[in-house]
Coordinates of C-alpha atoms in Angstrom, one line a residue:
M1 CA 23.1 261.4 42.4
T2 CA 26.1 261.8 44.7
E3 CA 28.0 264.8 44.3
H4 CA 31.8 265.3 44.8
L5 CA 32.2 267.6 47.5
P6 CA 35.1 270.3 47.0
Y7 CA 36.1 272.2 50.4
N8 CA 36.6 275.4 48.7
D9 CA 34.4 278.0 46.9
Q10 CA 35.7 278.2 43.6
P11 CA 33.9 279.1 40.8
I12 CA 33.1 276.8 37.9
D13 CA 34.8 277.0 34.3
N14 CA 32.9 274.0 32.7
P15 CA 29.3 273.7 31.5
D16 CA 29.3 270.2 32.8
D17 CA 29.6 271.5 36.4
D18 CA 26.7 273.9 36.0
R19 CA 24.1 273.3 39.0
F20 CA 22.4 276.2 38.5
G21 CA 21.3 276.9 35.5
V22 CA 23.8 279.5 34.9
D23 CA 25.0 278.3 31.6
P24 CA 22.5 279.3 29.2
F25 CA 22.6 282.9 30.1
A26 CA 26.7 282.8 30.0
R27 CA 26.0 281.2 26.4
A28 CA 23.7 284.3 25.4
L29 CA 26.4 286.8 26.9
A30 CA 29.2 285.4 24.9
A31 CA 27.0 285.4 21.8
S32 CA 26.4 289.0 22.3
F33 CA 30.0 289.6 22.5
R34 CA 30.8 287.5 19.7
K35 CA 28.0 289.8 17.7
M36 CA 29.6 293.0 18.4
R37 CA 31.6 293.7 15.3
S38 CA 32.9 297.2 15.4
P39 CA 32.3 298.0 19.1
Q40 CA 33.4 301.2 20.4
G41 CA 34.9 300.6 24.2
A42 CA 31.3 299.0 24.9
V43 CA 31.0 298.4 28.6
I44 CA 28.7 295.5 29.9
G45 CA 27.7 295.2 33.3
L46 CA 27.2 291.6 35.4
N47 CA 25.4 292.5 38.3
G48 CA 24.6 290.0 40.9
P49 CA 24.6 289.6 44.8
W50 CA 27.6 288.5 46.6
G51 CA 27.7 284.6 46.2
S52 CA 25.4 284.6 43.6
G53 CA 27.6 283.1 40.8
K54 CA 28.7 285.7 38.9
S55 CA 32.5 284.5 38.4
S56 CA 31.2 281.0 37.0
A57 CA 29.1 282.9 34.7
V58 CA 32.3 285.3 33.5
N59 CA 34.3 281.9 33.4
L60 CA 31.4 279.9 31.4
C61 CA 31.2 282.9 29.3
K62 CA 35.0 282.6 28.5
Y63 CA 34.2 279.0 27.7
H64 CA 32.0 279.5 25.1
L65 CA 34.1 282.1 23.6
T66 CA 37.0 279.7 23.0
D67 CA 36.6 279.1 19.7
A68 CA 36.8 283.0 18.9
V69 CA 40.1 283.3 20.9
K70 CA 41.5 280.0 18.4
A71 CA 40.2 281.8 15.7
E72 CA 42.4 285.2 16.6
E73 CA 38.7 286.8 16.2
L74 CA 39.3 287.9 20.1
V75 CA 41.5 288.4 22.8
I76 CA 40.4 288.2 26.7
I77 CA 42.3 290.4 28.9
D78 CA 41.6 289.7 32.7
F79 CA 42.3 292.2 35.3
A80 CA 42.4 290.5 38.6
C81 CA 41.5 294.1 40.0
W82 CA 41.3 292.7 43.7
W83 CA 44.9 291.6 43.7
F84 CA 46.4 295.1 44.0
R85 CA 46.2 296.5 47.1
G86 CA 45.8 300.8 47.1
E87 CA 44.8 303.0 44.3
D88 CA 48.3 303.9 42.9
A89 CA 49.0 300.0 42.5
L90 CA 45.7 299.6 40.9
A91 CA 45.8 302.4 38.5
L92 CA 49.4 301.0 37.8
A93 CA 48.3 297.3 37.4
F94 CA 45.1 298.1 35.1
Y95 CA 47.4 300.1 32.3
R96 CA 49.9 297.5 32.6
E97 CA 48.0 295.0 31.9
L98 CA 46.0 297.2 29.0
Y99 CA 49.6 297.2 27.6
A100 CA 50.1 293.7 27.9
G101 CA 46.8 292.7 26.3
L102 CA 46.8 295.2 23.5
G103 CA 50.4 295.6 23.0
P104 CA 51.1 292.4 21.1
S105 CA 48.7 293.2 18.3
L106 CA 49.7 296.8 17.8
S107 CA 52.5 298.1 15.9
E108 CA 55.7 299.6 17.8
R109 CA 54.6 303.2 17.7
A110 CA 51.0 302.9 18.5
R111 CA 52.4 300.7 21.7
K112 CA 54.1 303.2 23.0
K113 CA 50.7 305.9 22.8
L114 CA 49.1 303.6 25.7
P115 CA 51.2 303.9 28.2
K116 CA 51.8 307.4 27.6
L117 CA 47.9 308.0 27.6
G118 CA 47.6 306.5 30.7
A119 CA 50.3 308.6 32.4
R120 CA 48.3 311.8 31.0
L121 CA 44.9 310.7 32.4
L122 CA 45.9 309.7 35.9
R123 CA 48.4 312.6 36.3
A124 CA 51.2 310.1 36.8
G125 CA 53.7 312.5 38.0
A126 CA 52.1 311.2 41.7
L127 CA 52.1 307.9 41.1
V128 CA 55.9 307.6 39.6
G129 CA 57.2 308.6 42.9
K130 CA 55.6 305.5 44.4
V131 CA 56.9 303.0 41.8
A132 CA 59.8 301.3 44.0
E133 CA 57.0 300.6 46.7
A134 CA 54.5 299.4 44.1
A135 CA 57.2 297.6 42.1
G136 CA 57.5 295.3 45.7
A137 CA 53.9 295.1 46.5
V138 CA 52.4 294.2 43.2
V139 CA 51.7 290.5 42.3
A140 CA 50.5 289.1 38.9
G141 CA 50.5 291.5 36.3
G142 CA 52.1 294.3 38.4
I143 CA 55.4 295.9 38.0
A144 CA 58.5 294.1 37.5
E145 CA 61.8 294.8 35.8
K146 CA 60.5 295.1 32.4
G147 CA 57.6 297.0 33.7
M148 CA 59.8 299.9 34.7
E149 CA 61.2 300.2 31.3
W150 CA 57.5 300.5 30.4
L151 CA 57.2 303.0 33.0
A152 CA 59.2 305.3 31.0
G153 CA 56.6 306.1 29.0
L154 CA 54.6 307.7 31.8
I155 CA 57.0 310.0 32.5
E156 CA 57.0 311.9 29.0
Q157 CA 54.6 314.7 28.9
D158 CA 55.0 315.8 25.1
E159 CA 51.8 315.2 23.6
S160 CA 48.0 315.7 24.7
V161 CA 45.5 313.2 25.6
E162 CA 43.3 313.8 22.7
V163 CA 46.2 313.4 20.1
L164 CA 47.2 310.1 21.9
H165 CA 43.5 308.7 22.0
A166 CA 43.2 309.4 18.4
E167 CA 46.4 307.8 17.1
L168 CA 45.4 304.5 19.7
S169 CA 41.9 304.6 18.4
K170 CA 43.6 304.6 14.9
A171 CA 45.7 301.8 15.5
L172 CA 42.9 299.6 17.4
R173 CA 40.6 300.6 14.5
E174 CA 42.7 298.7 11.8
Q175 CA 42.9 295.4 14.2
K176 CA 40.9 292.5 12.6
K177 CA 40.5 291.4 16.2
R178 CA 38.5 292.5 19.3
F179 CA 39.6 292.8 22.9
L180 CA 37.4 292.0 25.7
I181 CA 38.6 293.2 29.2
V182 CA 37.0 291.3 32.1
I183 CA 37.2 293.0 35.2
D184 CA 35.6 290.7 38.0
D185 CA 35.1 290.8 41.6
I186 CA 34.8 294.7 41.5
D187 CA 32.4 294.2 44.8
R188 CA 35.7 293.0 46.5
L189 CA 37.4 296.2 46.3
A190 CA 37.7 299.0 49.0
P191 CA 35.0 301.6 48.0
D192 CA 38.2 304.1 47.0
E193 CA 39.7 301.3 45.0
A194 CA 36.0 300.2 43.5
L195 CA 35.5 304.0 42.4
L196 CA 38.9 303.9 41.0
T197 CA 38.1 301.3 38.9
F198 CA 35.0 302.3 37.4
R199 CA 37.4 306.0 36.8
L200 CA 39.7 303.9 34.6
V201 CA 37.1 302.1 32.4
K202 CA 35.7 305.6 31.9
S203 CA 39.3 307.0 31.4
V204 CA 40.3 305.1 28.6
G205 CA 37.2 305.9 26.9
R206 CA 35.6 304.5 23.6
L207 CA 38.8 302.7 22.0
P208 CA 37.5 301.0 19.2
N209 CA 37.3 297.4 19.0
V210 CA 37.2 297.2 22.5
M211 CA 34.7 295.6 24.8
Y212 CA 34.8 295.5 29.1
L213 CA 32.7 293.2 30.9
L214 CA 32.7 294.6 34.6
V215 CA 31.4 292.4 37.2
Y216 CA 30.0 293.8 40.5
D217 CA 26.8 293.9 42.9
R218 CA 25.1 297.1 41.7
P219 CA 23.2 298.2 45.1
L220 CA 26.8 297.9 46.7
A221 CA 28.4 299.8 43.7
E222 CA 25.7 302.6 43.8
R223 CA 25.9 302.8 47.4
I224 CA 29.7 303.4 46.9
V225 CA 29.0 306.1 44.5
G226 CA 26.3 307.9 46.4
E227 CA 28.7 308.5 49.0
R228 CA 31.0 310.2 46.9
Y229 CA 28.8 311.8 44.3
P230 CA 25.7 312.1 46.3
S231 CA 24.4 314.3 43.5
E232 CA 24.5 311.1 40.4
G233 CA 24.1 308.1 42.2
P234 CA 23.0 305.2 40.2
H235 CA 23.4 308.1 37.1
Y236 CA 27.3 308.1 37.6
L237 CA 27.4 304.2 36.5
E238 CA 24.7 304.6 33.5
K239 CA 27.6 307.1 32.0
I240 CA 30.1 304.3 32.0
V241 CA 28.0 301.2 31.6
Q242 CA 25.9 301.0 28.4
A243 CA 24.3 297.7 29.1
A244 CA 24.0 296.0 32.2
F245 CA 22.7 292.4 33.1
E246 CA 21.4 291.0 36.1
L247 CA 22.6 287.2 36.6
P248 CA 19.5 285.4 36.7
D249 CA 18.9 283.7 40.1
P250 CA 18.8 279.7 40.3
S251 CA 15.6 278.0 40.8
A252 CA 14.9 277.1 44.2
F253 CA 14.5 273.4 43.0
D254 CA 17.9 273.4 41.2
V255 CA 19.2 274.9 44.8
Q256 CA 17.4 271.9 46.9
Q257 CA 18.5 269.5 44.8
H258 CA 22.3 270.1 44.7
L259 CA 22.0 270.7 48.3
L260 CA 20.3 267.5 49.0
S261 CA 23.1 265.6 47.0
L262 CA 25.8 267.4 49.1
I263 CA 24.1 266.6 52.3
D264 CA 24.0 262.9 51.1
S265 CA 27.6 262.9 50.1
I266 CA 28.8 264.1 53.5
C267 CA 26.3 262.6 56.0
G268 CA 24.8 259.7 54.3
T269 CA 20.6 258.8 53.0
P270 CA 18.7 258.9 56.1
A271 CA 16.8 255.7 57.4
E272 CA 13.6 255.5 55.3
R273 CA 11.6 255.2 59.1
D274 CA 13.6 259.0 59.5
M275 CA 13.1 260.4 55.6
V276 CA 9.6 262.3 56.4
R277 CA 11.0 263.8 59.2
F278 CA 14.4 264.7 57.5
M279 CA 12.5 266.4 54.3
N280 CA 10.2 268.3 56.4
I281 CA 12.9 269.8 58.6
F282 CA 15.0 270.2 55.0
Y283 CA 12.3 272.3 53.6
E284 CA 11.3 274.3 56.5
A285 CA 14.3 274.9 58.4
V286 CA 17.2 274.4 55.9
S287 CA 16.5 274.9 52.3
P288 CA 15.0 278.5 53.0
S289 CA 18.3 280.0 54.1
M290 CA 20.2 278.5 50.9
R291 CA 19.8 281.7 48.7
T292 CA 22.9 281.7 46.6
P293 CA 25.4 279.0 45.2
R294 CA 28.0 280.6 48.1
D295 CA 25.2 279.5 50.9
V296 CA 25.2 276.1 49.8
A297 CA 28.9 276.0 49.4
R298 CA 29.8 277.7 52.9
F299 CA 27.2 275.4 54.5
T300 CA 28.5 272.3 52.9
N301 CA 32.0 273.1 53.6
S302 CA 30.9 273.5 57.4
L303 CA 29.1 270.7 57.5
G304 CA 31.8 268.3 55.8
V305 CA 34.0 269.5 58.8
S306 CA 31.6 269.1 61.7
W307 CA 29.6 266.0 60.9
P308 CA 32.3 263.3 60.7
A309 CA 32.9 264.4 64.4
V310 CA 29.5 263.0 65.5
A311 CA 28.3 260.8 62.8
G312 CA 26.1 258.3 64.3
E313 CA 25.8 260.3 67.7
V314 CA 23.2 262.6 66.8
D315 CA 20.2 262.6 64.9
R316 CA 21.1 263.8 61.0
A317 CA 18.2 266.3 60.7
D318 CA 18.6 268.1 64.2
F319 CA 22.4 268.4 63.2
V320 CA 22.2 270.0 59.9
A321 CA 19.1 272.3 61.2
L322 CA 21.3 273.2 63.9
E323 CA 24.3 273.8 61.6
V324 CA 22.3 276.3 59.6
L325 CA 21.3 277.9 62.2
R326 CA 25.0 278.3 63.8
L327 CA 26.1 279.7 60.1
F328 CA 22.9 281.9 59.2
Q329 CA 21.3 282.7 62.5
P330 CA 23.7 282.9 65.2
D331 CA 21.7 284.7 67.6
I332 CA 18.9 281.8 67.6
Y333 CA 21.8 279.2 67.9
R334 CA 23.0 281.2 70.9
G335 CA 19.8 280.8 72.4
I336 CA 19.1 277.4 71.9
R337 CA 22.9 276.4 73.5
Q338 CA 22.2 278.7 76.4
N339 CA 18.9 277.1 77.1
K340 CA 19.3 273.6 77.5
E341 CA 17.2 272.7 80.7
R342 CA 13.9 274.9 79.0
L343 CA 14.2 273.3 75.6
T344 CA 15.0 269.4 76.5
G345 CA 12.1 267.4 77.5
N346 CA 8.1 267.2 76.0
G347 CA 6.8 270.0 77.5
G348 CA 3.9 270.5 79.7
G349 CA 2.3 272.0 82.8
E350 CA -0.4 274.5 83.9
R351 CA -1.6 277.3 81.6
R352 CA 0.2 279.8 83.2
E353 CA 3.4 278.0 82.9
R354 CA 2.7 277.5 79.0
E355 CA 2.2 281.3 79.0
L356 CA 5.2 282.2 81.0
A357 CA 7.3 279.8 78.3
A358 CA 6.1 281.4 75.4
Q359 CA 6.9 284.9 76.6
Y360 CA 10.1 283.8 77.1
F361 CA 11.0 281.9 74.1
N362 CA 9.2 284.7 72.1
N363 CA 11.4 287.0 73.5
L364 CA 14.8 284.8 73.4
F365 CA 14.4 284.2 69.5
F366 CA 12.9 287.3 68.0
G367 CA 13.2 289.9 70.4
A368 CA 10.7 292.8 69.3
T369 CA 10.0 291.2 66.0
P370 CA 6.1 291.5 65.6
P371 CA 4.4 287.6 65.8
G372 CA 3.6 286.5 62.7
E373 CA 7.2 287.7 61.0
D374 CA 8.9 284.2 62.3
D375 CA 6.2 282.0 61.5
R376 CA 8.5 279.7 59.3
M377 CA 11.3 280.1 62.0
R378 CA 8.8 279.5 64.5
R379 CA 7.7 276.1 63.2
S380 CA 11.3 275.0 62.6
L381 CA 12.3 275.1 66.1
M382 CA 9.0 273.6 66.9
R383 CA 10.3 270.5 64.9
L384 CA 13.4 270.4 66.9
F385 CA 11.8 271.1 70.3
P386 CA 8.8 269.6 71.4
A387 CA 8.7 271.9 74.6
L388 CA 8.3 274.7 71.8
E389 CA 5.3 272.8 70.9
F390 CA 3.8 273.1 74.2
A391 CA 4.9 276.6 74.4
W392 CA 3.6 277.9 71.6
G393 CA 1.0 275.4 70.4
N394 CA -0.5 274.1 73.5
T395 CA 0.7 270.3 72.4
S396 CA 2.4 268.3 75.2
Y397 CA 3.7 264.7 74.8
G398 CA 3.8 261.3 77.1
E399 CA 7.0 260.1 78.8
G400 CA 7.2 257.1 76.1
F401 CA 7.9 260.1 73.6
A402 CA 10.8 261.3 75.6
K403 CA 12.2 257.6 75.7
A404 CA 12.0 257.4 71.9
W405 CA 13.8 261.0 71.2
A406 CA 16.9 259.8 73.5
R407 CA 16.9 256.5 71.4
E408 CA 16.9 258.5 68.2
R409 CA 19.7 260.6 69.8
R410 CA 17.6 263.9 69.0
V411 CA 18.5 267.7 70.3
C412 CA 15.5 267.5 72.5
S413 CA 16.8 264.7 74.6
A414 CA 18.8 266.1 77.6
D415 CA 21.3 263.0 77.3
H416 CA 22.4 264.4 73.7
F417 CA 22.0 267.6 73.6
D418 CA 25.3 268.6 74.5
S419 CA 26.8 266.5 71.4
Y420 CA 25.3 269.3 69.0
F421 CA 26.8 271.8 70.4
R422 CA 30.2 270.1 71.4
F423 CA 30.9 268.0 68.6
F424 CA 31.6 265.3 70.4
V425 CA 29.9 262.6 72.6
G426 CA 30.2 263.5 76.2
D427 CA 30.8 260.3 79.0
D428 CA 27.1 260.5 80.3
V429 CA 26.2 258.7 76.9
L430 CA 27.7 255.8 74.9
T431 CA 28.6 256.3 71.4
S432 CA 26.9 254.5 68.8
A433 CA 29.7 252.1 67.8
E434 CA 30.0 250.9 71.6
L435 CA 26.4 250.5 72.1
D436 CA 26.1 248.5 68.8
A437 CA 28.9 246.3 69.6
F438 CA 27.2 245.5 72.7
L439 CA 24.5 244.7 72.0
A440 CA 26.0 242.0 69.1
R441 CA 27.2 240.5 72.2
V442 CA 24.6 240.7 74.6
D443 CA 24.3 236.9 74.8
D444 CA 27.6 236.5 75.9
A445 CA 27.4 236.7 79.8
E446 CA 31.2 236.9 80.6
H447 CA 31.5 240.1 78.4
V448 CA 28.4 241.8 79.9
K449 CA 30.1 241.5 83.0
T450 CA 33.4 243.0 82.2
T451 CA 32.0 245.4 80.3
L452 CA 29.8 246.7 83.4
R453 CA 32.8 245.7 85.5
R454 CA 34.9 248.0 83.6
A455 CA 32.7 250.9 83.3
V456 CA 32.4 251.0 87.1
T457 CA 36.3 251.9 87.2
V458 CA 35.9 255.0 84.6
R459 CA 35.0 258.0 86.5
R460 CA 32.9 260.7 84.2
R461 CA 34.0 264.3 84.2
A462 CA 30.6 265.4 86.0
R463 CA 29.9 262.7 88.5
G464 CA 29.6 259.2 89.1
T465 CA 31.1 256.2 86.8
R466 CA 30.3 254.9 83.2
A467 CA 28.2 252.4 84.7
A468 CA 25.1 254.4 85.2
A469 CA 25.7 255.6 81.6
W470 CA 25.6 252.0 80.4
L471 CA 22.3 251.1 82.7
G472 CA 20.4 254.5 81.5
E473 CA 21.6 253.6 77.5
L474 CA 20.4 250.0 78.0
T475 CA 17.2 251.0 79.5
T476 CA 16.6 253.8 76.6
H477 CA 17.6 251.1 73.9
S478 CA 15.8 248.1 75.5
D479 CA 13.6 247.3 72.4
R480 CA 17.0 246.4 70.4
V481 CA 17.6 243.3 72.5
D482 CA 16.2 240.5 71.3
R483 CA 13.7 238.9 73.5
S484 CA 15.5 235.8 73.2
K485 CA 18.6 237.0 75.0
I486 CA 17.1 239.2 77.9
E487 CA 17.6 236.2 80.2
V488 CA 21.5 235.8 79.7
L489 CA 22.0 239.7 80.1
L490 CA 19.6 239.7 83.3
T491 CA 21.6 236.5 84.9
A492 CA 24.6 238.4 84.2
L493 CA 23.7 241.7 85.3
F494 CA 21.9 240.1 88.5
E495 CA 25.2 238.3 89.2
I496 CA 27.2 241.6 89.5
A497 CA 24.8 243.9 90.8
D498 CA 26.2 244.5 94.1
E499 CA 29.7 245.2 92.6
I500 CA 28.5 247.9 90.1
N501 CA 25.8 249.5 92.6
V502 CA 28.2 252.1 93.9
E503 CA 28.1 255.3 96.1
A504 CA 29.6 257.4 93.1
D505 CA 26.4 256.9 91.2
V506 CA 24.1 257.7 93.6
E507 CA 22.1 260.8 93.1
R508 CA 19.9 262.7 95.7
G509 CA 17.0 265.3 95.9
L510 CA 14.8 265.4 93.0
G511 CA 16.7 263.5 90.2
M512 CA 17.1 260.8 93.2
A513 CA 18.9 257.6 91.5
S514 CA 21.2 254.9 92.0
N515 CA 22.8 251.8 89.8
E516 CA 20.1 249.7 91.7
L517 CA 17.0 251.8 90.8
R518 CA 18.7 252.1 87.1
L519 CA 18.6 248.0 87.0
H520 CA 15.2 247.8 88.2
W521 CA 14.5 250.2 85.2
L522 CA 16.1 248.3 82.9
L523 CA 14.7 244.7 83.9
R524 CA 11.1 246.5 83.5
A525 CA 12.0 247.9 80.2
L526 CA 13.3 244.5 78.9
T527 CA 10.2 242.5 80.2
Q528 CA 7.2 244.5 80.6
E529 CA 5.9 244.6 77.2
S530 CA 8.0 241.6 75.5
T531 CA 6.7 239.2 77.7
S532 CA 3.9 237.7 79.8
L533 CA 3.7 237.5 83.7
E534 CA 4.5 233.8 83.5
E535 CA 7.2 234.5 81.2
R536 CA 9.3 237.1 82.9
S537 CA 8.5 235.3 86.2
A538 CA 10.3 232.2 85.0
I539 CA 13.2 234.2 83.7
F540 CA 13.7 236.1 87.1
R541 CA 13.6 233.0 89.0
R542 CA 16.4 231.7 87.2
A543 CA 18.4 234.9 87.0
C544 CA 18.2 235.1 90.7
E545 CA 19.4 231.8 91.3
T546 CA 23.3 233.3 91.0
A547 CA 22.2 236.7 91.9
S548 CA 24.2 238.6 94.7
L549 CA 22.9 239.0 97.9
G550 CA 22.2 242.6 98.4
W551 CA 20.3 243.0 95.2
L552 CA 18.5 239.5 95.4
A553 CA 17.0 240.9 98.8
D554 CA 16.3 244.2 96.9
F555 CA 14.5 242.1 93.7
T556 CA 12.9 239.9 96.7
S557 CA 11.2 242.9 98.1
S558 CA 9.8 244.7 94.9
A559 CA 8.2 241.2 93.9
W560 CA 6.6 240.8 97.2
T561 CA 5.7 244.6 97.2
D562 CA 4.1 244.3 93.7
Y563 CA 1.4 242.1 95.7
H564 CA 1.6 243.4 99.5
P565 CA 2.0 247.1 99.0
R566 CA 1.8 249.7 102.4
E567 CA -1.3 250.0 103.9
G568 CA -3.4 252.2 101.9
Q569 CA -2.1 251.4 98.6
D570 CA -3.4 248.7 96.3
P571 CA -1.6 246.1 94.7
E572 CA 0.0 246.2 91.1
P573 CA -2.2 244.9 88.2
P574 CA -1.0 241.4 87.1
E575 CA 0.5 243.3 83.8
R576 CA 2.8 245.4 86.1
C577 CA 4.1 242.7 88.5
L578 CA 7.7 241.4 88.3
T579 CA 6.3 237.6 89.0
T580 CA 3.9 235.8 89.5
E581 CA 2.5 235.7 93.2
A582 CA 3.7 232.1 93.8
D583 CA 7.1 232.7 92.7
A584 CA 7.2 236.2 94.9
E585 CA 6.1 234.1 97.8
H586 CA 8.5 231.3 97.3
R587 CA 11.3 234.0 96.6
R588 CA 10.7 235.5 99.9
C589 CA 10.4 232.4 102.2
S590 CA 13.6 231.2 99.9
H591 CA 15.4 234.5 100.9
C592 CA 14.3 234.5 104.5
L593 CA 15.4 231.1 105.5
R594 CA 19.0 232.0 103.2
M595 CA 19.3 234.9 105.8
A596 CA 18.2 232.8 108.9
H597 CA 21.0 230.0 108.2
P598 CA 23.8 231.2 105.9
L599 CA 26.3 229.6 107.9
S600 CA 24.7 225.9 108.0
Q601 CA 23.7 226.3 104.2
R602 CA 27.5 226.8 103.7
V603 CA 28.6 224.3 106.2
G604 CA 26.1 221.7 104.5
K605 CA 27.8 222.4 100.9
M606 CA 31.0 222.1 102.3
G607 CA 30.3 218.8 104.1
A608 CA 28.9 217.4 100.9

C-alpha cells in the first residue's frame, strides 16, 4: 500500500492512522482512567524517548475517552506547558488552566479557592509584579483581560493553604465528574521549567476526582532532577508519580513496512532486476537507523525534498542509503563526500596497497572505534563502494563492472558520484531524460548530427564541451542501442567526426583522450559483442562512404593496424578486429588513392 506523505511531524489522533501498534496501549490506558472512580490526585506517568510517539499515544487515549467526555463523566484539561516561556509565565498559566477547566463545574465560592490556593502555594507576590510582562507574552491559555480579574484572587492572603485545600477538596469531592489534566511534552521544556511543572503538580496535591497524565522522557527527567536534587534523583519523581508506564517500542516489522511504503511513495518501486540489491541495502544500511516514528518522519520528510531533484539520475538504493548517513551519521557522510577519488572505481592493487587503504578507511570512518563494533556499517559501506570491498575484504572487480555501475548511475561511479551530494546532475553526464530521448531517435541521422553539433558548442564548467559527455554516455549505454540502428548512428557520427573532434575536449597525461578516441571506444562498444566480424566490417564499409576525411584516415589506420601491428606486437584476434582483412586492405588502398589524387577525383565528378 502506498502511504500518504505528510511533510511534518504531527502526532496522529485517529486509530486508523496507527502504523506502529500504539493504539492497543492507548486504549488500555484510557480504560484505566475510566475505571478510576474516586481518584485522589492520581498522577500517571507516560514515559518514552524523544520521538517515540508519546503525543500520538496521548491523542489516541483521549480518542478512546470521547464517550466519557460526551456523557459528562470526564473533563479533559490540556496544559500545553511548552507554549510558555519562563517560570513565572508557566506557573500563572498552569493555575489559569486549572481555573478554566475546573471552575465551570464548581460553585462560585469554590471557584475562588483555586486561584487563592495557587497564590499561596507559589508565594505569588513575586509573580504579581510581572503580570504586565506575562500578559503580553503568554499565548493560548495565558492571562488576557479577564485573566486580570482572576489575578485579583492571587493577591488576597487571608486564608491558609490547609483551609483553601480543604474547601476545594470538598467541592471537588461532591462532583459527579472527574477531571483528567494532561501535561504533554515536559521534556521539551528548559530544565528549570520542567522542574517547575513537577513542582506545580506536587503543590496542588491530591485533589479528589482529579487525575494527571504527565508525559516525558524518564531518563532525561531524572537527570534534570538529579542535577538540582542530587540526594534524591529518581526518588523525587516517585513521590509525585504514582504509576509510570513505558510506551511500548514499535515492532521492527511495523517500522520497516511503514518506512518502505513511504519510500515507495517518494521514490517509486525499484525495477525487478534492482529489487534484491535495494532490499539488501535497505535492511543493512537504512532500517537499523529508524528506531522511532520520529526517525521515520524526519528521514522521509527530508527524502521527499531531496529525491525529486535527482530522480532518475542516481541509483535509488544508493541515494536512500546516503540520505540516511547524511541525517544520522553526518561524520561518515562527510568522509564519503570528501574522498571521491579513493571511493570510486573497482578497487585492485597489491597487498600493501590494500593494507594502506584499509587503514585509511578505518581511520576515516571509525576513528578509534575497536574493530568489530562497526560491522554493520562496514558491510553497508562495502555495498555502496566496491573499492571498500577491496580494502576490507580483498575483493576486486574487472573493468566490465565499472561500466555497469556507470550505466546504473551508482555512487561508486566517478561520473555520477557528485550528483549524490550536489543534488543536481553535472554537465559531465547526461540526464536520463536527455539520454532516453536521444536513444528513442537514434535511427534519425539528422537528429544525431544536430544533437552532437549543438553539444560541441556547449562548454562544460570544468573543461571541454558536452560532445565529450555525449560520446562517453553513449559508450556506457551502448547496450541500449538496438542492433538494427547501429549502422545509422555510426554513419551519422562518421560524417561529423571531424567537426566534433575539437581541441577543447583533448585530455592529456594519464587520462589521455580526445573525441576521436571516444568515437573509437563507442564504435567498439556498439559492435564488438553484438556483431560478427563480417557483419561489423560491412557496417563500417558503408558508414565510411560519407565519413569526414580526417576520421576516415584514422579509422582506416586502426583497421589496418589490427592485422599489421608495429614490429614486435601480435596481430589482433579476429573477434577484436574492426573489419575483415580484405576490407582493411581495400580501405587502405582506396584511402591512399584518394589522398594521392583528390583534385583529379573532384574534377572528374564536376565533368560528369
